[in-house]
mmCIF file of C-alpha atoms in Angstrom:
data_model
loop_
_atom_site.group_PDB
_atom_site.id
_atom_site.type_symbol
_atom_site.label_atom_id
_atom_site.label_comp_id
_atom_site.label_asym_id
_atom_site.label_seq_id
_atom_site.Cartn_x
_atom_site.Cartn_y
_atom_site.Cartn_z
ATOM 1 C CA MET I 116 86.020 -10.249 67.662
ATOM 2 C CA LYS I 117 88.042 -11.967 65.516
ATOM 3 C CA PRO I 118 89.605 -8.693 62.536
ATOM 4 C CA GLU I 119 88.107 -12.099 59.567
ATOM 5 C CA LEU I 120 84.191 -11.176 61.719
ATOM 6 C CA ARG I 121 85.186 -7.032 62.135
ATOM 7 C CA GLN I 122 85.682 -5.815 58.835
ATOM 8 C CA ARG I 123 82.331 -9.137 57.237
ATOM 9 C CA ILE I 124 79.961 -6.468 59.774
ATOM 10 C CA SER I 125 81.934 -3.534 58.780
ATOM 11 C CA SER I 126 81.485 -4.307 55.139
ATOM 12 C CA PHE I 127 77.788 -5.170 56.058
ATOM 13 C CA ILE I 128 77.116 -1.921 57.095
ATOM 14 C CA ASP I 129 79.083 0.271 54.984
ATOM 15 C CA ARG I 130 76.484 -1.904 52.023
ATOM 16 C CA ASN I 131 73.244 -2.081 53.919
ATOM 17 C CA LYS I 132 73.299 1.751 55.742
ATOM 18 C CA ALA I 133 70.638 3.538 53.543
ATOM 19 C CA LEU I 134 68.268 0.417 54.351
ATOM 20 C CA PHE I 135 69.511 1.413 58.037
ATOM 21 C CA LEU I 136 67.551 4.624 57.480
ATOM 22 C CA LEU I 137 64.718 3.294 57.317
ATOM 23 C CA SER I 138 64.749 1.884 61.178
ATOM 24 C CA TYR I 139 63.322 5.250 61.734
ATOM 25 C CA PHE I 140 59.928 4.133 61.665
ATOM 26 C CA ALA I 141 61.035 2.438 64.338
ATOM 27 C CA ILE I 142 60.652 5.333 66.578
ATOM 28 C CA TYR I 143 57.981 6.968 64.535
ATOM 29 C CA LEU I 144 55.562 4.843 64.793
ATOM 30 C CA PRO I 145 55.622 4.466 68.590
ATOM 31 C CA TRP I 146 55.718 8.075 69.102
ATOM 32 C CA PHE I 147 52.519 8.623 66.521
ATOM 33 C CA GLY I 148 50.882 5.507 68.275
ATOM 34 C CA HIS I 149 51.641 7.101 72.141
ATOM 35 C CA LEU I 150 49.921 9.968 70.607
ATOM 36 C CA GLU I 151 46.629 8.716 69.084
ATOM 37 C CA LYS I 152 45.823 7.215 72.681
ATOM 38 C CA THR I 153 46.919 9.709 74.303
ATOM 39 C CA VAL I 154 45.158 12.785 72.945
ATOM 40 C CA THR I 155 42.117 12.030 72.687
ATOM 41 C CA THR I 156 39.508 14.836 74.357
ATOM 42 C CA HIS I 157 41.835 17.240 75.867
ATOM 43 C CA PHE I 158 42.950 19.176 73.157
ATOM 44 C CA HIS I 159 43.272 22.510 71.135
ATOM 45 C CA VAL I 160 40.582 22.072 67.990
ATOM 46 C CA ILE I 161 41.686 23.170 64.747
ATOM 47 C CA HIS I 162 39.048 24.699 62.173
ATOM 48 C CA THR I 163 38.900 27.953 59.845
ATOM 49 C CA ALA I 164 36.000 29.291 57.627
ATOM 50 C CA LEU I 165 37.153 27.670 54.354
ATOM 51 C CA ASP I 166 36.885 24.443 56.081
ATOM 52 C CA ASP I 167 32.863 25.186 56.231
ATOM 53 C CA TYR I 168 32.718 25.532 52.515
ATOM 54 C CA ILE I 169 34.047 21.857 51.650
ATOM 55 C CA PRO I 170 31.540 19.254 51.144
ATOM 56 C CA PHE I 171 32.222 15.632 52.449
ATOM 57 C CA CYS I 172 32.499 13.716 48.445
ATOM 58 C CA GLU I 173 33.703 10.084 50.307
ATOM 59 C CA TYR I 174 34.592 8.923 46.657
ATOM 60 C CA PHE I 175 38.659 10.805 47.612
ATOM 61 C CA ILE I 176 39.173 7.784 50.239
ATOM 62 C CA ILE I 177 40.265 6.185 47.041
ATOM 63 C CA PRO I 178 43.571 9.194 45.966
ATOM 64 C CA TYR I 179 43.248 8.719 50.172
ATOM 65 C CA LEU I 180 44.553 5.474 50.900
ATOM 66 C CA LEU I 181 46.735 5.703 47.800
ATOM 67 C CA TRP I 182 49.045 7.240 49.538
ATOM 68 C CA PHE I 183 50.151 5.150 51.328
ATOM 69 C CA GLY I 184 52.101 3.073 48.242
ATOM 70 C CA TYR I 185 52.752 6.497 47.069
ATOM 71 C CA VAL I 186 55.518 6.548 49.407
ATOM 72 C CA GLY I 187 55.973 3.221 49.982
ATOM 73 C CA TRP I 188 56.573 2.920 46.319
ATOM 74 C CA GLY I 189 59.111 6.529 46.334
ATOM 75 C CA ILE I 190 60.751 5.511 49.313
ATOM 76 C CA GLY I 191 61.768 1.497 47.231
ATOM 77 C CA TYR I 192 62.621 3.343 43.712
ATOM 78 C CA PHE I 193 64.933 5.301 45.042
ATOM 79 C CA TYR I 194 66.839 3.212 47.416
ATOM 80 C CA LEU I 195 66.659 0.432 44.096
ATOM 81 C CA LYS I 196 67.687 3.040 40.838
ATOM 82 C CA ASP I 197 68.408 6.518 42.434
ATOM 83 C CA ARG I 198 70.561 6.307 46.128
ATOM 84 C CA SER I 199 71.374 10.101 45.411
ATOM 85 C CA GLU I 200 67.211 11.267 45.903
ATOM 86 C CA TYR I 201 66.504 8.299 48.473
ATOM 87 C CA PHE I 202 68.672 10.142 50.738
ATOM 88 C CA ARG I 203 67.823 13.290 49.539
ATOM 89 C CA LEU I 204 63.968 11.834 50.329
ATOM 90 C CA CYS I 205 64.450 9.912 52.883
ATOM 91 C CA ALA I 206 65.799 13.075 54.593
ATOM 92 C CA MET I 207 62.742 14.904 54.025
ATOM 93 C CA LEU I 208 60.454 12.688 54.666
ATOM 94 C CA PHE I 209 62.225 11.694 58.127
ATOM 95 C CA THR I 210 62.510 15.378 59.287
ATOM 96 C CA GLY I 211 59.189 16.062 58.330
ATOM 97 C CA MET I 212 57.887 13.445 60.335
ATOM 98 C CA THR I 213 59.144 14.358 63.333
ATOM 99 C CA ILE I 214 58.546 18.275 62.830
ATOM 100 C CA PHE I 215 55.576 16.534 63.175
ATOM 101 C CA LEU I 216 55.469 14.977 65.977
ATOM 102 C CA ILE I 217 57.263 17.533 68.184
ATOM 103 C CA VAL I 218 54.726 19.586 67.053
ATOM 104 C CA SER I 219 51.541 17.965 68.804
ATOM 105 C CA THR I 220 53.032 16.674 71.329
ATOM 106 C CA ILE I 221 53.486 20.144 72.781
ATOM 107 C CA TYR I 222 50.765 22.001 70.799
ATOM 108 C CA PRO I 223 47.063 18.130 71.522
ATOM 109 C CA ASN I 224 45.028 19.107 68.408
ATOM 110 C CA GLY I 225 42.233 17.801 66.777
ATOM 111 C CA HIS I 226 39.533 18.725 65.180
ATOM 112 C CA TYR I 227 35.301 17.772 64.576
ATOM 113 C CA LEU I 228 34.504 18.318 61.124
ATOM 114 C CA ARG I 229 33.693 14.582 60.882
ATOM 115 C CA PRO I 230 29.871 14.144 59.631
ATOM 116 C CA THR I 231 27.318 11.879 61.731
ATOM 117 C CA THR I 232 25.576 11.451 59.701
ATOM 118 C CA PHE I 233 26.326 10.113 55.155
ATOM 119 C CA ALA I 234 23.535 11.492 52.147
ATOM 120 C CA ARG I 235 24.485 8.139 50.984
ATOM 121 C CA ASP I 236 24.674 4.306 51.702
ATOM 122 C CA ASN I 237 27.684 3.285 49.137
ATOM 123 C CA ILE I 238 30.976 0.852 49.652
ATOM 124 C CA PHE I 239 32.708 5.130 49.426
ATOM 125 C CA VAL I 240 31.104 5.472 52.757
ATOM 126 C CA HIS I 241 31.744 1.997 55.059
ATOM 127 C CA ILE I 242 35.332 2.782 53.928
ATOM 128 C CA VAL I 243 35.356 6.544 54.875
ATOM 129 C CA LYS I 244 33.720 4.301 58.256
ATOM 130 C CA TRP I 245 36.013 2.645 58.965
ATOM 131 C CA LEU I 246 38.806 5.550 57.882
ATOM 132 C CA TYR I 247 37.136 6.869 61.363
ATOM 133 C CA ALA I 248 37.208 3.735 63.772
ATOM 134 C CA SER I 249 40.608 2.945 62.851
ATOM 135 C CA ASP I 250 42.466 6.419 63.007
ATOM 136 C CA THR I 251 41.431 9.731 65.467
ATOM 137 C CA ALA I 252 40.526 12.928 64.628
ATOM 138 C CA THR I 253 43.699 14.094 66.462
ATOM 139 C CA ASN I 254 47.244 15.070 66.130
ATOM 140 C CA LEU I 255 46.460 17.151 62.472
ATOM 141 C CA PHE I 256 48.897 19.082 61.482
ATOM 142 C CA PRO I 257 51.097 19.537 59.533
ATOM 143 C CA SER I 258 49.517 17.263 57.268
ATOM 144 C CA ILE I 259 52.007 14.089 56.986
ATOM 145 C CA HIS I 260 48.806 13.373 54.139
ATOM 146 C CA VAL I 261 49.925 15.994 52.832
ATOM 147 C CA TYR I 262 53.791 17.315 53.757
ATOM 148 C CA ASN I 263 54.735 13.733 52.499
ATOM 149 C CA SER I 264 52.489 12.811 49.421
ATOM 150 C CA ILE I 265 54.746 16.478 48.390
ATOM 151 C CA ALA I 266 58.143 14.949 48.754
ATOM 152 C CA VAL I 267 57.582 11.980 46.469
ATOM 153 C CA ASN I 268 56.479 14.441 43.827
ATOM 154 C CA ILE I 269 59.809 16.293 44.413
ATOM 155 C CA ALA I 270 62.233 13.819 44.220
ATOM 156 C CA VAL I 271 59.977 12.235 40.753
ATOM 157 C CA TRP I 272 59.958 15.012 39.697
ATOM 158 C CA ARG I 273 64.168 15.892 40.870
ATOM 159 C CA SER I 274 65.415 12.525 39.878
ATOM 160 C CA ASP I 275 66.721 12.020 36.144
ATOM 161 C CA ALA I 276 65.561 8.499 36.077
ATOM 162 C CA PHE I 277 62.486 10.545 34.890
ATOM 163 C CA LYS I 278 63.599 13.501 33.273
ATOM 164 C CA HIS I 279 62.490 12.222 29.910
ATOM 165 C CA LYS I 280 59.456 10.235 31.340
ATOM 166 C CA HIS I 281 56.182 13.060 31.706
ATOM 167 C CA ALA I 282 53.197 10.226 31.777
ATOM 168 C CA THR I 283 54.790 8.985 35.403
ATOM 169 C CA ARG I 284 55.945 12.857 36.382
ATOM 170 C CA CYS I 285 52.166 13.889 35.531
ATOM 171 C CA GLY I 286 50.614 11.312 36.787
ATOM 172 C CA SER I 287 52.614 12.237 39.673
ATOM 173 C CA ALA I 288 51.387 15.487 40.101
ATOM 174 C CA ILE I 289 47.745 14.485 39.244
ATOM 175 C CA LEU I 290 48.150 11.900 42.191
ATOM 176 C CA MET I 291 49.708 14.479 44.860
ATOM 177 C CA VAL I 292 46.863 16.819 44.498
ATOM 178 C CA SER I 293 44.038 13.639 44.328
ATOM 179 C CA ILE I 294 45.527 13.515 47.738
ATOM 180 C CA ILE I 295 46.189 16.512 49.336
ATOM 181 C CA LEU I 296 42.293 17.409 48.032
ATOM 182 C CA SER I 297 40.942 14.304 49.653
ATOM 183 C CA THR I 298 42.452 15.168 52.840
ATOM 184 C CA MET I 299 40.077 17.913 52.800
ATOM 185 C CA PHE I 300 36.994 16.286 50.675
ATOM 186 C CA LEU I 301 36.874 13.182 53.695
ATOM 187 C CA LYS I 302 37.838 15.625 56.863
ATOM 188 C CA GLN I 303 40.773 14.465 57.449
ATOM 189 C CA HIS I 304 42.476 17.906 58.076
ATOM 190 C CA SER I 305 40.961 21.164 58.298
ATOM 191 C CA VAL I 306 42.346 23.451 55.405
ATOM 192 C CA PHE I 307 44.604 24.731 58.281
ATOM 193 C CA ASP I 308 46.854 21.592 58.013
ATOM 194 C CA VAL I 309 47.607 21.354 54.873
ATOM 195 C CA VAL I 310 48.493 24.776 53.910
ATOM 196 C CA THR I 311 51.600 24.225 57.134
ATOM 197 C CA GLY I 312 51.862 21.109 55.537
ATOM 198 C CA MET I 313 52.973 22.863 52.853
ATOM 199 C CA ILE I 314 54.110 25.480 54.219
ATOM 200 C CA THR I 315 57.120 22.592 56.478
ATOM 201 C CA ALA I 316 57.925 20.772 52.657
ATOM 202 C CA ALA I 317 58.330 24.540 50.823
ATOM 203 C CA GLY I 318 60.909 24.637 54.009
ATOM 204 C CA MET I 319 62.269 21.394 53.762
ATOM 205 C CA TYR I 320 62.543 21.994 49.559
ATOM 206 C CA MET I 321 65.274 24.676 50.405
ATOM 207 C CA ILE I 322 67.162 22.990 52.735
ATOM 208 C CA VAL I 323 67.361 19.190 51.117
ATOM 209 C CA TYR I 324 67.459 20.633 47.197
ATOM 210 C CA VAL I 325 68.207 23.676 47.272
ATOM 211 C CA ASN I 326 71.035 24.530 49.840
ATOM 212 C CA ASN I 327 70.833 20.536 50.131
ATOM 213 C CA PRO I 328 73.618 19.770 52.936
ATOM 214 C CA PHE I 329 72.813 16.167 52.183
ATOM 215 C CA ARG I 330 74.545 15.578 49.486
ATOM 216 C CA LEU I 331 76.242 13.098 49.176
ATOM 217 C CA PRO I 332 80.459 13.549 48.933
ATOM 218 C CA VAL I 333 81.622 12.943 44.721
ATOM 219 C CA ARG I 334 83.330 9.998 46.221
ATOM 220 C CA GLN I 335 80.658 8.528 48.090
ATOM 221 C CA GLU I 336 78.160 8.465 45.374
ATOM 222 C CA LYS I 337 80.840 7.091 42.919
ATOM 223 C CA TYR I 338 81.234 4.178 45.556
ATOM 224 C CA GLU I 339 77.506 4.132 45.751
ATOM 225 C CA GLN I 340 76.773 4.479 41.672
ATOM 226 C CA LYS I 341 79.326 1.252 41.645
ATOM 227 C CA LEU I 342 77.958 -0.328 44.459
ATOM 228 C CA HIS I 343 74.420 -0.206 43.065
ATOM 229 C CA ARG I 344 75.224 -1.540 39.551
ATOM 230 C CA ILE I 345 77.118 -4.568 41.530
#
C-alpha cells in the first residue's frame, strides 16, 4: 500500500473513530435477534406481587415508542455537539446492553403478564397488539427501555450544552419517567425488570461518570473539540 493512501486511510479512521463505535449494533442486533427466536417457551418466569396491582393502560404506548427516537436523538445529538459526552453515553449504553445480552443468554427469562383481552377498542390498543405480535415477552431484565432512558437523561443533565436549558432538561426527565412507567403499564416488563434496570444504570453511572475511566486525555479532548469546529 502506498504511503499516501495509507496516510489517507489512517486520517479517515482518526477523524471518524467516534462514528465507528456504532458498529456495536452489528453485534447487538444479531445477538438479540437470536435470543428472540430461541427463548420462546422454556424460560424462568419473572413475576412480583406488585405486578398484579399495576393496571394495563394502552395510552402508555406513546412514551414507550418515543423511546426509540429518544435514544437515537441522544446518540446523534452528542455525536454532533458534545463529543466527550458522546463517548461517555456510548460507554454506558453499550456496556449495559451487553450485560442484558449476557444475562438473557445465561438465564433465559420471560413473563405471562400481558392481557389476553382488552376492555377498550381504540387505536392505542391496536398498536399494543402489534407490539405484542412483533416483540416476545422474553429477555426482560435488566430492562433496556429503562436502562437506556436513564443513560440518555444522565447525558442531557451532565452536558454543558444543556446547562442553562431547563425546559429541555425537565422535558428529558419527564420523558424518561414516562418511558419507565410505560414498560409496566403496558405489561411489557415486570417491576423486577425495572428495578434491575435502575440498579444497573446506577452502577454504570458510578463507573462511567464518577470514576470515569472513559475520560478523554486532555490533548485528545482538545483535538476532538477542534475537529468538531472544523
